[in-house]
Coordinates of C-alpha atoms in Angstrom, one line a residue:
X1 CA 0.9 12.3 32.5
X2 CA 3.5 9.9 31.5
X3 CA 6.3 10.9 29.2
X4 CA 8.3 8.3 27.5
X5 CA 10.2 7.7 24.2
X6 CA 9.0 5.0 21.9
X7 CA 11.0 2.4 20.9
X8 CA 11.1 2.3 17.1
X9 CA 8.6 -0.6 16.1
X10 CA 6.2 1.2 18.8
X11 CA 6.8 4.5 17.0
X12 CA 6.0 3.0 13.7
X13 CA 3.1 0.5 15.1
X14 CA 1.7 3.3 16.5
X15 CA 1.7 6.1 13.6
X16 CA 0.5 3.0 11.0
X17 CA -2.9 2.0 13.2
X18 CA -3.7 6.0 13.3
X19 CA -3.0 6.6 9.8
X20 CA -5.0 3.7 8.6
X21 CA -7.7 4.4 11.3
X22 CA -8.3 7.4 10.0
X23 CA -8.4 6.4 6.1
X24 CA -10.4 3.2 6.1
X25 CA -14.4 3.8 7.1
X26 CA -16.4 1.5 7.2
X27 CA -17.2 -1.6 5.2
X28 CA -20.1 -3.5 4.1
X29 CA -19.0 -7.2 3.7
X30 CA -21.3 -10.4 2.7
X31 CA -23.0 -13.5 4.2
X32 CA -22.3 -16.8 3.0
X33 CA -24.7 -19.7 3.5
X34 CA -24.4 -22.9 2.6
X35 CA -27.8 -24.1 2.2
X36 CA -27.2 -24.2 -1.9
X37 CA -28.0 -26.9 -4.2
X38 CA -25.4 -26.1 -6.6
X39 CA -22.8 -24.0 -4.1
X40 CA -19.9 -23.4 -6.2
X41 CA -16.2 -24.8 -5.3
X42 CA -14.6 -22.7 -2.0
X43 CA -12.1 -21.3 -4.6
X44 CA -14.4 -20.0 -6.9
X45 CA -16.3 -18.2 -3.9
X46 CA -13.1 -16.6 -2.7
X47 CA -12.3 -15.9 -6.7
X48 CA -15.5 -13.9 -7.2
X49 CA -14.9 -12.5 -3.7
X50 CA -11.3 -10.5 -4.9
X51 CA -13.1 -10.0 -8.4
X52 CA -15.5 -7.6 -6.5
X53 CA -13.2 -6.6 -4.1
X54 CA -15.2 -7.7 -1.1
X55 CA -13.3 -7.5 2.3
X56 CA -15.6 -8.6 5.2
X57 CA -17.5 -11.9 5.0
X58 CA -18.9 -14.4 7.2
X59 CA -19.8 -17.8 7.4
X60 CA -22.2 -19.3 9.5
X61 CA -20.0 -22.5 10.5
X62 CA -16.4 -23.0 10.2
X63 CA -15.7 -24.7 6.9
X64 CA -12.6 -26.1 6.6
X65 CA -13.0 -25.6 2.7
X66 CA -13.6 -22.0 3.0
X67 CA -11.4 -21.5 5.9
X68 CA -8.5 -22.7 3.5
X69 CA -9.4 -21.3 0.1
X70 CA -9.8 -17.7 2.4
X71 CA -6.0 -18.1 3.5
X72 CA -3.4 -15.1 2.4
X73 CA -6.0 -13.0 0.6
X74 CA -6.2 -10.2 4.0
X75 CA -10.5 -11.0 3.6
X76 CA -11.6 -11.0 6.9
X77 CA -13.6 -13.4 8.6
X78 CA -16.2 -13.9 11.2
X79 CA -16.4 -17.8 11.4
X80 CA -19.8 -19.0 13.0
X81 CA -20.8 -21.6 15.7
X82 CA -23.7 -23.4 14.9
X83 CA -26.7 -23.4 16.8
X84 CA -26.7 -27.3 17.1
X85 CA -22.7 -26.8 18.9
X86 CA -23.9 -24.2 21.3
X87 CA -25.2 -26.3 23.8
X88 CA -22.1 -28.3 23.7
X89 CA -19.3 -25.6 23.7
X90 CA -21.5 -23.9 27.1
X91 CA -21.4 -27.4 29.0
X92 CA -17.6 -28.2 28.3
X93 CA -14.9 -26.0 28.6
X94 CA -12.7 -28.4 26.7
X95 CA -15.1 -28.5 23.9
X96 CA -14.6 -24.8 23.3
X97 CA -10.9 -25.3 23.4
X98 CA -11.1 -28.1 21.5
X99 CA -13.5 -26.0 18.7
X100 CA -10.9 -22.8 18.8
X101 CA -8.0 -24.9 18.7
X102 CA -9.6 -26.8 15.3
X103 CA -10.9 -23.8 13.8
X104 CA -9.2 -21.1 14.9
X105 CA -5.9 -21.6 16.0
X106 CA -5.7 -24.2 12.8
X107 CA -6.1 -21.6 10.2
X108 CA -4.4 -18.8 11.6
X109 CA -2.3 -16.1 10.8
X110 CA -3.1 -17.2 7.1
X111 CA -6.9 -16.2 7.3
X112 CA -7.4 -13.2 8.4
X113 CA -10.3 -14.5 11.1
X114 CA -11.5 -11.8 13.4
X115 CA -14.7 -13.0 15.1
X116 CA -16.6 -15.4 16.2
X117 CA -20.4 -15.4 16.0
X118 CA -21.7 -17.7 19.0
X119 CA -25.4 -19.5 17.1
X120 CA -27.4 -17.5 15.1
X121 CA -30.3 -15.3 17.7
X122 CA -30.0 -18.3 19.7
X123 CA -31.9 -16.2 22.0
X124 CA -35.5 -16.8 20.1
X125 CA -34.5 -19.3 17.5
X126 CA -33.5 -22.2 20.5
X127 CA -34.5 -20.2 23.8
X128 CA -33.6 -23.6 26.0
X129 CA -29.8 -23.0 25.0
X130 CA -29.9 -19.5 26.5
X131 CA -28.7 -20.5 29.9
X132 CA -25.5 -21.7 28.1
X133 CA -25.2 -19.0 26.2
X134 CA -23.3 -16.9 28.2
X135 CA -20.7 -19.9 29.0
X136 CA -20.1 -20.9 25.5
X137 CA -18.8 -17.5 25.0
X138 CA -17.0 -17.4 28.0
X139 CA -15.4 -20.9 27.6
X140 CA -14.6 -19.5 23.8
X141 CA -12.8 -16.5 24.9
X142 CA -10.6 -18.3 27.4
X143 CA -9.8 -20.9 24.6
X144 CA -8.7 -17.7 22.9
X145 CA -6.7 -16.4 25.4
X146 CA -4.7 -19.3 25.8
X147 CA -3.9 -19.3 22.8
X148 CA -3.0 -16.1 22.6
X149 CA -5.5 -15.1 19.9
X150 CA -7.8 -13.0 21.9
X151 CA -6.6 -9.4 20.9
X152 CA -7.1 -10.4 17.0
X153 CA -10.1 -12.6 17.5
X154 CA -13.7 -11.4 19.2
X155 CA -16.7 -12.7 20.3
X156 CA -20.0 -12.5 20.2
X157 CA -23.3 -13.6 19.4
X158 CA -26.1 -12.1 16.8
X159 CA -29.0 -11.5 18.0
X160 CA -32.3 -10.5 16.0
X161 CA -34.8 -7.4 16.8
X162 CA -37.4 -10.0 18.2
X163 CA -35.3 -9.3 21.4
X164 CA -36.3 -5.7 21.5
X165 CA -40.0 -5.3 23.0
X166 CA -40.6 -2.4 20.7
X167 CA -38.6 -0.3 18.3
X168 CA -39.8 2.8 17.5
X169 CA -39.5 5.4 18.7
X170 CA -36.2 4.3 19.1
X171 CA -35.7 6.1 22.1
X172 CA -37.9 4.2 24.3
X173 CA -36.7 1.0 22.7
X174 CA -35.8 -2.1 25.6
X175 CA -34.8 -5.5 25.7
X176 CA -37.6 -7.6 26.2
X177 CA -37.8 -8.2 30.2
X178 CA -37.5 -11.7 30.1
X179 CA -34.2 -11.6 28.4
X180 CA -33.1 -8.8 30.5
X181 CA -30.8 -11.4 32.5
X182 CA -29.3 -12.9 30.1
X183 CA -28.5 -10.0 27.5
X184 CA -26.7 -7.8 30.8
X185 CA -24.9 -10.9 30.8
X186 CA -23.8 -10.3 27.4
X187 CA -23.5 -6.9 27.1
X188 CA -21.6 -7.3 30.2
X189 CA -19.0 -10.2 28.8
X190 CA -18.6 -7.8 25.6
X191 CA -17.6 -4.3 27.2
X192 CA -15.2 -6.7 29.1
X193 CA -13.5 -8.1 26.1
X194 CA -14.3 -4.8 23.7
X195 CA -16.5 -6.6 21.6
X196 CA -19.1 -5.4 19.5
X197 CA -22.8 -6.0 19.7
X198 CA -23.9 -8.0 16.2
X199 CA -27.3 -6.9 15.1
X200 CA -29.7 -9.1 13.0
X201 CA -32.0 -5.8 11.3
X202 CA -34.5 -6.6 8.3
X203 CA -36.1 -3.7 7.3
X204 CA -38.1 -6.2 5.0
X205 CA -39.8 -8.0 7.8
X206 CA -40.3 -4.7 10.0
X207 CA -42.0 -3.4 7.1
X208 CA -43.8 -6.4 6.2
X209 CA -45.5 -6.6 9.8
X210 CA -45.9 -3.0 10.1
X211 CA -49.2 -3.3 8.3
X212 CA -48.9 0.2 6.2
X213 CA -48.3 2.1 9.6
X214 CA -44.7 2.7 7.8
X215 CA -44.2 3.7 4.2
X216 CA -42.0 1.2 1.9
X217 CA -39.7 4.5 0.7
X218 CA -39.1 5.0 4.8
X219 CA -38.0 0.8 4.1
X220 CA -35.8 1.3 0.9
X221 CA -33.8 4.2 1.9
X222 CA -35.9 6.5 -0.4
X223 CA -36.9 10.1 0.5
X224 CA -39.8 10.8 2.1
X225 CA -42.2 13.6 1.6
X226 CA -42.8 16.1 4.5
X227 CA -45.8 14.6 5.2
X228 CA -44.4 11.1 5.7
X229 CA -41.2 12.2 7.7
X230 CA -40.5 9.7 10.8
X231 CA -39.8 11.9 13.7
X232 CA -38.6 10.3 17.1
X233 CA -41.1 12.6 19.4
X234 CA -38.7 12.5 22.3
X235 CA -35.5 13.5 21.0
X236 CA -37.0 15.1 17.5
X237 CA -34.3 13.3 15.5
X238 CA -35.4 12.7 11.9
X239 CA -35.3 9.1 10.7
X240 CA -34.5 8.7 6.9
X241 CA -34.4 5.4 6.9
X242 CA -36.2 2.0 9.1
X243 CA -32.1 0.9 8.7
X244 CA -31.1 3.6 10.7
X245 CA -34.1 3.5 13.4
X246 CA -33.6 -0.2 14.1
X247 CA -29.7 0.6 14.9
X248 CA -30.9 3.6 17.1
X249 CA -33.4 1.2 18.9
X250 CA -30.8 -1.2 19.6
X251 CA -28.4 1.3 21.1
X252 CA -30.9 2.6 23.2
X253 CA -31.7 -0.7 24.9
X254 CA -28.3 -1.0 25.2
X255 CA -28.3 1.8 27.6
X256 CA -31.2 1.1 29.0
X257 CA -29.1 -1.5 30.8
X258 CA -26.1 1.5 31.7
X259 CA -24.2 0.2 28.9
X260 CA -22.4 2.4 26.6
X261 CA -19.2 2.2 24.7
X262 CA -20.3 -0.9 22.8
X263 CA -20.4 -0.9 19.3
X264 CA -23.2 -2.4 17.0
X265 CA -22.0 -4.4 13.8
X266 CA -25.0 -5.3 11.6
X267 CA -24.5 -9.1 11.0
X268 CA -27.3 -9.4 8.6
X269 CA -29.7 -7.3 6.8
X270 CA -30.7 -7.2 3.4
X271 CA -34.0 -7.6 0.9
X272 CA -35.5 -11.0 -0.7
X273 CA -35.7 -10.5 -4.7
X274 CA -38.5 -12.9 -5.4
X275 CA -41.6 -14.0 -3.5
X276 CA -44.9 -15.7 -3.6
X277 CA -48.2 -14.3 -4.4
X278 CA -48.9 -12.9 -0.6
X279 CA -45.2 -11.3 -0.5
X280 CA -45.6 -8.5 -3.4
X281 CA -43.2 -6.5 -2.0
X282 CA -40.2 -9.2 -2.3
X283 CA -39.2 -8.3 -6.4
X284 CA -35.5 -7.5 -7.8
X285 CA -36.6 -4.0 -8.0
X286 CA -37.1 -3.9 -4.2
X287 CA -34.0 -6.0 -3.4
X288 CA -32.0 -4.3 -5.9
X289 CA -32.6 -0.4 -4.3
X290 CA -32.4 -1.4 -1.0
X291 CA -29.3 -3.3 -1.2
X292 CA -27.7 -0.2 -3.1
X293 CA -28.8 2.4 -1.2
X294 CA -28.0 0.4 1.7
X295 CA -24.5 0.3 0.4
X296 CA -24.3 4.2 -0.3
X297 CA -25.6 4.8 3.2
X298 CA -23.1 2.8 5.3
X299 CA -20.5 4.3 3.0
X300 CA -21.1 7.7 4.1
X301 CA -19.0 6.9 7.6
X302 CA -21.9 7.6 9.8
X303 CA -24.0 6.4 12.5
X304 CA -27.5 6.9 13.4
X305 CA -29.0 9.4 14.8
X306 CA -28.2 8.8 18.5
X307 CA -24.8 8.0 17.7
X308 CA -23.5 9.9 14.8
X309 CA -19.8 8.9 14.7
X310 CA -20.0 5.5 15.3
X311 CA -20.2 4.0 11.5
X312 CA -22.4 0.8 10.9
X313 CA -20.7 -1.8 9.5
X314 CA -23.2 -4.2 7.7
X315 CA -22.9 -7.2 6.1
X316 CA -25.4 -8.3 3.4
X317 CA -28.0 -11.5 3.8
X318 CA -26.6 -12.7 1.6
X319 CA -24.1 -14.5 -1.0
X320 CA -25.9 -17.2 -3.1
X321 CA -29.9 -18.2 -2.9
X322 CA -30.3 -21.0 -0.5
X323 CA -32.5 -22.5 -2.3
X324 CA -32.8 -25.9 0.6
X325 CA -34.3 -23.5 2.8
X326 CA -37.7 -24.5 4.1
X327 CA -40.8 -21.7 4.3
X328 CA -42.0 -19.3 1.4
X329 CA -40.4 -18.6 -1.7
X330 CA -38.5 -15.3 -0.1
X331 CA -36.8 -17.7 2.3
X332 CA -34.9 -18.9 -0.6
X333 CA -34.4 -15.6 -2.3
X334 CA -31.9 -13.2 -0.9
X335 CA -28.8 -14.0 -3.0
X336 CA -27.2 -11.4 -4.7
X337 CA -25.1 -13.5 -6.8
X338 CA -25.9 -16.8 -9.1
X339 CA -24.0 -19.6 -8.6
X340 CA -22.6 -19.1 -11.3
X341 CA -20.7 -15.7 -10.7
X342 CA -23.3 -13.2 -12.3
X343 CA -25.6 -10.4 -10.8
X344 CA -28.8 -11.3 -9.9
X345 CA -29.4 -7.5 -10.2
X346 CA -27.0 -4.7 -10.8
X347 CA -25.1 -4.2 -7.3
X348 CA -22.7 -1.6 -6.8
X349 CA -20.9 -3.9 -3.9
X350 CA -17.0 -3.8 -4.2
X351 CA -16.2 -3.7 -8.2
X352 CA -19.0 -4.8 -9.5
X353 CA -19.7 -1.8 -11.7
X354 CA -18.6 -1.2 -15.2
X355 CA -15.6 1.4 -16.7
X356 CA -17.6 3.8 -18.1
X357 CA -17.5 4.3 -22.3
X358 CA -15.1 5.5 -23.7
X359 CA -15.8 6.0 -27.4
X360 CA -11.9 6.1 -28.4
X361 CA -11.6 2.4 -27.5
X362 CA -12.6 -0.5 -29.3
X363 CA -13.6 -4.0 -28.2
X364 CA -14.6 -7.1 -29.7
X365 CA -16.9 -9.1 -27.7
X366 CA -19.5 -11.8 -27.7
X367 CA -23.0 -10.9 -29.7
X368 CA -25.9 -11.2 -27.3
X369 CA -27.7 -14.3 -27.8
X370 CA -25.6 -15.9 -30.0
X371 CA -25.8 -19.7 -29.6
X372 CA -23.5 -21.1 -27.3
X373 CA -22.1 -24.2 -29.2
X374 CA -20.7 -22.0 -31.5
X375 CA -19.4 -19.9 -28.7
X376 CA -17.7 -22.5 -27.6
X377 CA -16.1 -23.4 -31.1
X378 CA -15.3 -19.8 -31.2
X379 CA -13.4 -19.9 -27.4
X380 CA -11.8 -23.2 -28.5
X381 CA -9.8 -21.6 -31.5
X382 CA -9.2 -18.3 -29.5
X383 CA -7.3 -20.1 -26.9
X384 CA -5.8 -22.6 -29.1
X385 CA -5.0 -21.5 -32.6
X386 CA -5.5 -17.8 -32.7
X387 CA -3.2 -18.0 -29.2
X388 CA -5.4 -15.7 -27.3
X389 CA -4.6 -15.4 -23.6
X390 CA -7.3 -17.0 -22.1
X391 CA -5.4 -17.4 -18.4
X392 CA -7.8 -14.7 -16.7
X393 CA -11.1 -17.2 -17.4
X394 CA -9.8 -20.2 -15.8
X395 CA -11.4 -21.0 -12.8
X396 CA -9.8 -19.1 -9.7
X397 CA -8.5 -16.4 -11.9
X398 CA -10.1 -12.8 -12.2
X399 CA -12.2 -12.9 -15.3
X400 CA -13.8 -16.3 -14.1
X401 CA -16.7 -14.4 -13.2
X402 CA -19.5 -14.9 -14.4
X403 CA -18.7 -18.3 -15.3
X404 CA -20.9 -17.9 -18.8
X405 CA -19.8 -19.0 -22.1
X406 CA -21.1 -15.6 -23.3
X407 CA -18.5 -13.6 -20.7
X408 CA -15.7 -15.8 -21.4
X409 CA -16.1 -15.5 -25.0
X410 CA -16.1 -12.2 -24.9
X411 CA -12.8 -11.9 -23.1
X412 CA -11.3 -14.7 -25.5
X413 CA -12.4 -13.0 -28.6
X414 CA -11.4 -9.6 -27.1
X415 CA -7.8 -10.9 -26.6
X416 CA -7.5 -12.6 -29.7
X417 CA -8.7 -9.5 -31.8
X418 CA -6.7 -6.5 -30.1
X419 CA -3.3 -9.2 -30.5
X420 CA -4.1 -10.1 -34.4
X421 CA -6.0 -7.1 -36.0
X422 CA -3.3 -5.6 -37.0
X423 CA -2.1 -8.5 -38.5
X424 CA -5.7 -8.6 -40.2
X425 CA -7.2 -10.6 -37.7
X426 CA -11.0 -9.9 -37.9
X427 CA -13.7 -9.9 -35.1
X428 CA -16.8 -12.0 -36.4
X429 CA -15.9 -15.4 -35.2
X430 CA -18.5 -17.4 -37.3
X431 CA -20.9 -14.2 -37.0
X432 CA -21.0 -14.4 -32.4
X433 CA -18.9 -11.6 -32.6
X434 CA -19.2 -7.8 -32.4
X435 CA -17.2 -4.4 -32.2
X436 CA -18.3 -2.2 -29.4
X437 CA -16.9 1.1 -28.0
X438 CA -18.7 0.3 -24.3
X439 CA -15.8 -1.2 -22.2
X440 CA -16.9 -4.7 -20.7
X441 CA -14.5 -4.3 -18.0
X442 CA -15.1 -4.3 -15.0
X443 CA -12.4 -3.0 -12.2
X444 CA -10.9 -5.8 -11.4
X445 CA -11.1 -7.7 -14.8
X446 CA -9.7 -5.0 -17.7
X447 CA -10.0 -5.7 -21.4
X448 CA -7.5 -4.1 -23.3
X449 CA -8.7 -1.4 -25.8
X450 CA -7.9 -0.7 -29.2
X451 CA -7.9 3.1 -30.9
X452 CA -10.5 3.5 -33.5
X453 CA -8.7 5.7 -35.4
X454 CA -6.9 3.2 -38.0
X455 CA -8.9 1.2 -39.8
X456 CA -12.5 1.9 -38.1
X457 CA -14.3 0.4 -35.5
X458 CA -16.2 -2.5 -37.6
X459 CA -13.6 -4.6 -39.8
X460 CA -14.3 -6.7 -42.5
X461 CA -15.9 -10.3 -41.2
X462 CA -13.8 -13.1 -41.2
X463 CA -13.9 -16.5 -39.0
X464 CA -11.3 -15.4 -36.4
X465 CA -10.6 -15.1 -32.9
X466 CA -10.5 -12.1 -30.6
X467 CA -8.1 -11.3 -28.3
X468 CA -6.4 -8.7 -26.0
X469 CA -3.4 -9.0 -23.7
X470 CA -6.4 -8.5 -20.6
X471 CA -5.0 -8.3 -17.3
X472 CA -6.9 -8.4 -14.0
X473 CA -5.6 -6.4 -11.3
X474 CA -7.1 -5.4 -7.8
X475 CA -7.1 -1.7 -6.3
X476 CA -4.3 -1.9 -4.0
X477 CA -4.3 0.5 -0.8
X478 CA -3.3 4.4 -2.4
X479 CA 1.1 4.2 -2.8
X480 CA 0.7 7.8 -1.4
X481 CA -0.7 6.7 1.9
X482 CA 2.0 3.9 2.3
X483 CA 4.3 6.6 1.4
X484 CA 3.2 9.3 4.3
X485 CA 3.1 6.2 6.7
X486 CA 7.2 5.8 5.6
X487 CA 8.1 8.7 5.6
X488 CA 6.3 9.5 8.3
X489 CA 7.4 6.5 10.6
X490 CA 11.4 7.1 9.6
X491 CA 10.9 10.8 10.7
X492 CA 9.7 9.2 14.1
X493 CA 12.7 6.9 14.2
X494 CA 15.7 9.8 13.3
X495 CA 14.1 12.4 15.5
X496 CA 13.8 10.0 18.5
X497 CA 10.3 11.4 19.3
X498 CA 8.7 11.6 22.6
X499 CA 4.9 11.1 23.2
X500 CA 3.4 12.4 25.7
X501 CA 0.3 10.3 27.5

């Protein structure tokens, strides 16, 4: 027992990581791949990135473009080493200092980097590297440590479930023996620098090659029947989902090995939303419910069954289709965002959903399917001579996304009209424009209403503009749990508090 009295920045340091331990659960971030024919401009990634609110990403190299456009937004990143720099970094200690000192060290504080991801499961994707495995990591943390990044800055290295001999029932689940070597050597090199374990979990593929032993609901999060329940027969814990089962597996080999205490981060996992003729089960409706309920699940703070209070942070596979990837058409078919900025499906990650109606507002948007060239003409005067606001749709700004004519239209009319109607500004803009009460905002990208009750909602047509004085704000961390940390951490300082350890 050790009693001692904080020094002020201790006391606040101290009270601020447990408050904010305790608020924020966990996250599920994003995968960004490069592999994209048309891959949008690093700031417009990062823009549609804030516009939905997303937190946690990672890229699977270190691109300079990314690493810069990322800097001062508090996004944080897990930066990847390529399989092809492996070998390299594990032979040369001065290569890994030379690779953290270039893109680490470089970019830092300003983006918020916070792992690095050593290959992609290097263990069965280039097995001849995995007696340099090990090393590379090694040689990396050192690097880190000299530069006195370590304690914001892990590593470690995903691997996939190919190196799990078999995973259900979870609790019998083991490395496969002739990785047993290597993998204590890792688990070993991350308990040492209180890493976390990053997990590579399709529930796609597990189904796919199950061969109908498992049921697609047990796959897409969806209830089960009582006949269909999936009950470990060792330890009787229920399994709602393959998600959770494949986590469970993997701490359980952990252990196997007498490891515990070593978190599992879930570096990829997600659904394909298109496939050939031999994939049926690859479709936007599959992609679409997994990926949401996926979402909801890691939401609810949990863990699996085994280890119920460790939540799973997840990241999705992934940003954009890479559509240069070789293989089947599902290999090229796990974005959940065009390049362009719009939904491939509706996905309730960050703020992508919709204010809900509200039948007292009024808006004046673009008409579905109107022709674009006229559009255009219609954007053109908004911003120009009907002196619309149209700052929010420039690219890098909030209401960029989705870079469509249609969107953009309908936040240039929208501004236009809620300016000028008073004024007898009209929303018809050559016939491309509507009146709606349903609120095209989303959460991050508000259109300002206008009350219906002067005047009606559908005014006389008339070639004009439509505009609203939209603003674009992100949700901001609650003021009332900045205040309790305050106030909290000023009581601290005035009483002179003593701890005791």
């Amino acid at each position: 027992m050790l009693l001692m009295t904080l020094k002020p920045w201790l006391a606040i340091s101290i009270l601020f990581f447990f408050f904010i331990s305790n608020v924020i659960g966990a996250f599920v971030g994003i995968n960004i791949g490069t592999d994209v024919t048309n891959l949008p401009p690093a700031s417009d990634v990062v823009a549609l990135l804030k516009a939905r609110q997303i937190t946690h990403v990672r890229l699977f190299n270190a691109d300079a473009h990314m690493l810069k456009a990322l800097a001062n937004t508090s996004i944080e990143v897990i930066i990847g080493v390529t399989n092809e720099e492996v070998l390299g970094i594990g032979e040369s200690p001065s290569t890994a200092a030379a690779w953290v000192n270039r893109n680490v060290a470089a970019y830092m504080p300003g983006t918020n980097i916070t792992a690095i991801a050593v290959g992609s499961e290097v263990l069965t994707a280039i097995p001849n590297a995995a007696p340099v495995l090990v090393p590379a990591m090694n040689y990396l943390q050192k690097a880190l440590v000299a530069s006195r990044l370590n304690n914001q800055v892990k590593v470690s290295t995903p691997q996939s479930m190919d190196v799990i001999a078999k995973a259900f029932p979870p609790s019998t689940a083991t490395f496969n023996s002739s990785w047993n070597s290597t993998i204590f050597q890792i688990l070993q090199f991350l308990r040492n620098t209180n890493s976390y374990y990053m997990l590579n979990a399709y529930p796609y593929y597990e189904y796919v090659h199950s061969d109908g032993i498992f049921p697609i609901e047990y796959a897409l999060f969806q209830p089960l029947s009582a006949v269909k329940q999936i009950v470990d027969p060792n330890t009787l814990f229920h399994y709602v989902s393959m998600f959770d089962a494949l986590v469970d597996a993997t701490y359980n080999s952990i252990e196997a090995l007498n490891f515990s205490d070593i978190p599992v981060v879930v570096t990829e996992t997600g659904w394909p939303w298109a496939g050939g003729s031999n994939e049926p089960d690859a479709t936007k409706e599959n992609a679409e419910t997994f990926n949401n309920n996926l979402i909801r699940r890691v939401s609810n703070d949990t863990g699996p069954p085994s280890q119920p209070k460790i939540p799973i942070n997840t990241f999705i596979y992934e940003m954009f289709n890479e559509d240069k990837r070789p293989g089947p058409i599902s290999e090229r078919s796990w974005g959940v965002f065009s390049t362009n900025g719009s939904d491939v499906y509706t996905l309730g990650l960050g703020s992508s959903d919709s204010i809900s109606d509200n039948s007292s507002t009024a808006f004046c948007v673009a008409k579905p399917g109107a022709d674009e060239n006229k559009l255009q003409d219609g954007i053109n005067w908004a911003c120009g001579q009907g002196r619309a606001n149209c700052t929010a749709i420039q690219s890098g700004q909030p209401c960029y996304f989705p870079d469509t004519i249609q969107n953009h239209a309908s936040y240039a009319y929208n501004d236009y009209y809620q300016r000028m109607h008073s004024l007898g500004g009209t929303c018809d803009f050559d016939g491309t424009a509507t009146m709606t009460t349903q609120d095209p905002s989303s959460r991050t990208c508000k259109f300002t209403g206008s009350s219906n009750s002067g005047g009606g909602v559908f005014p006389p047509a008339a070639f004009g503009p439509i505009g609203a004085t939209s603003q674009c704000s992100t949700i901001r961390s609650p003021v009332i749990a900045y205040t309790m940390v305050v106030f909290l951490a000023l009581l601290i300082l005035d009483v002179n508090a003593h701890f005791v350890f």
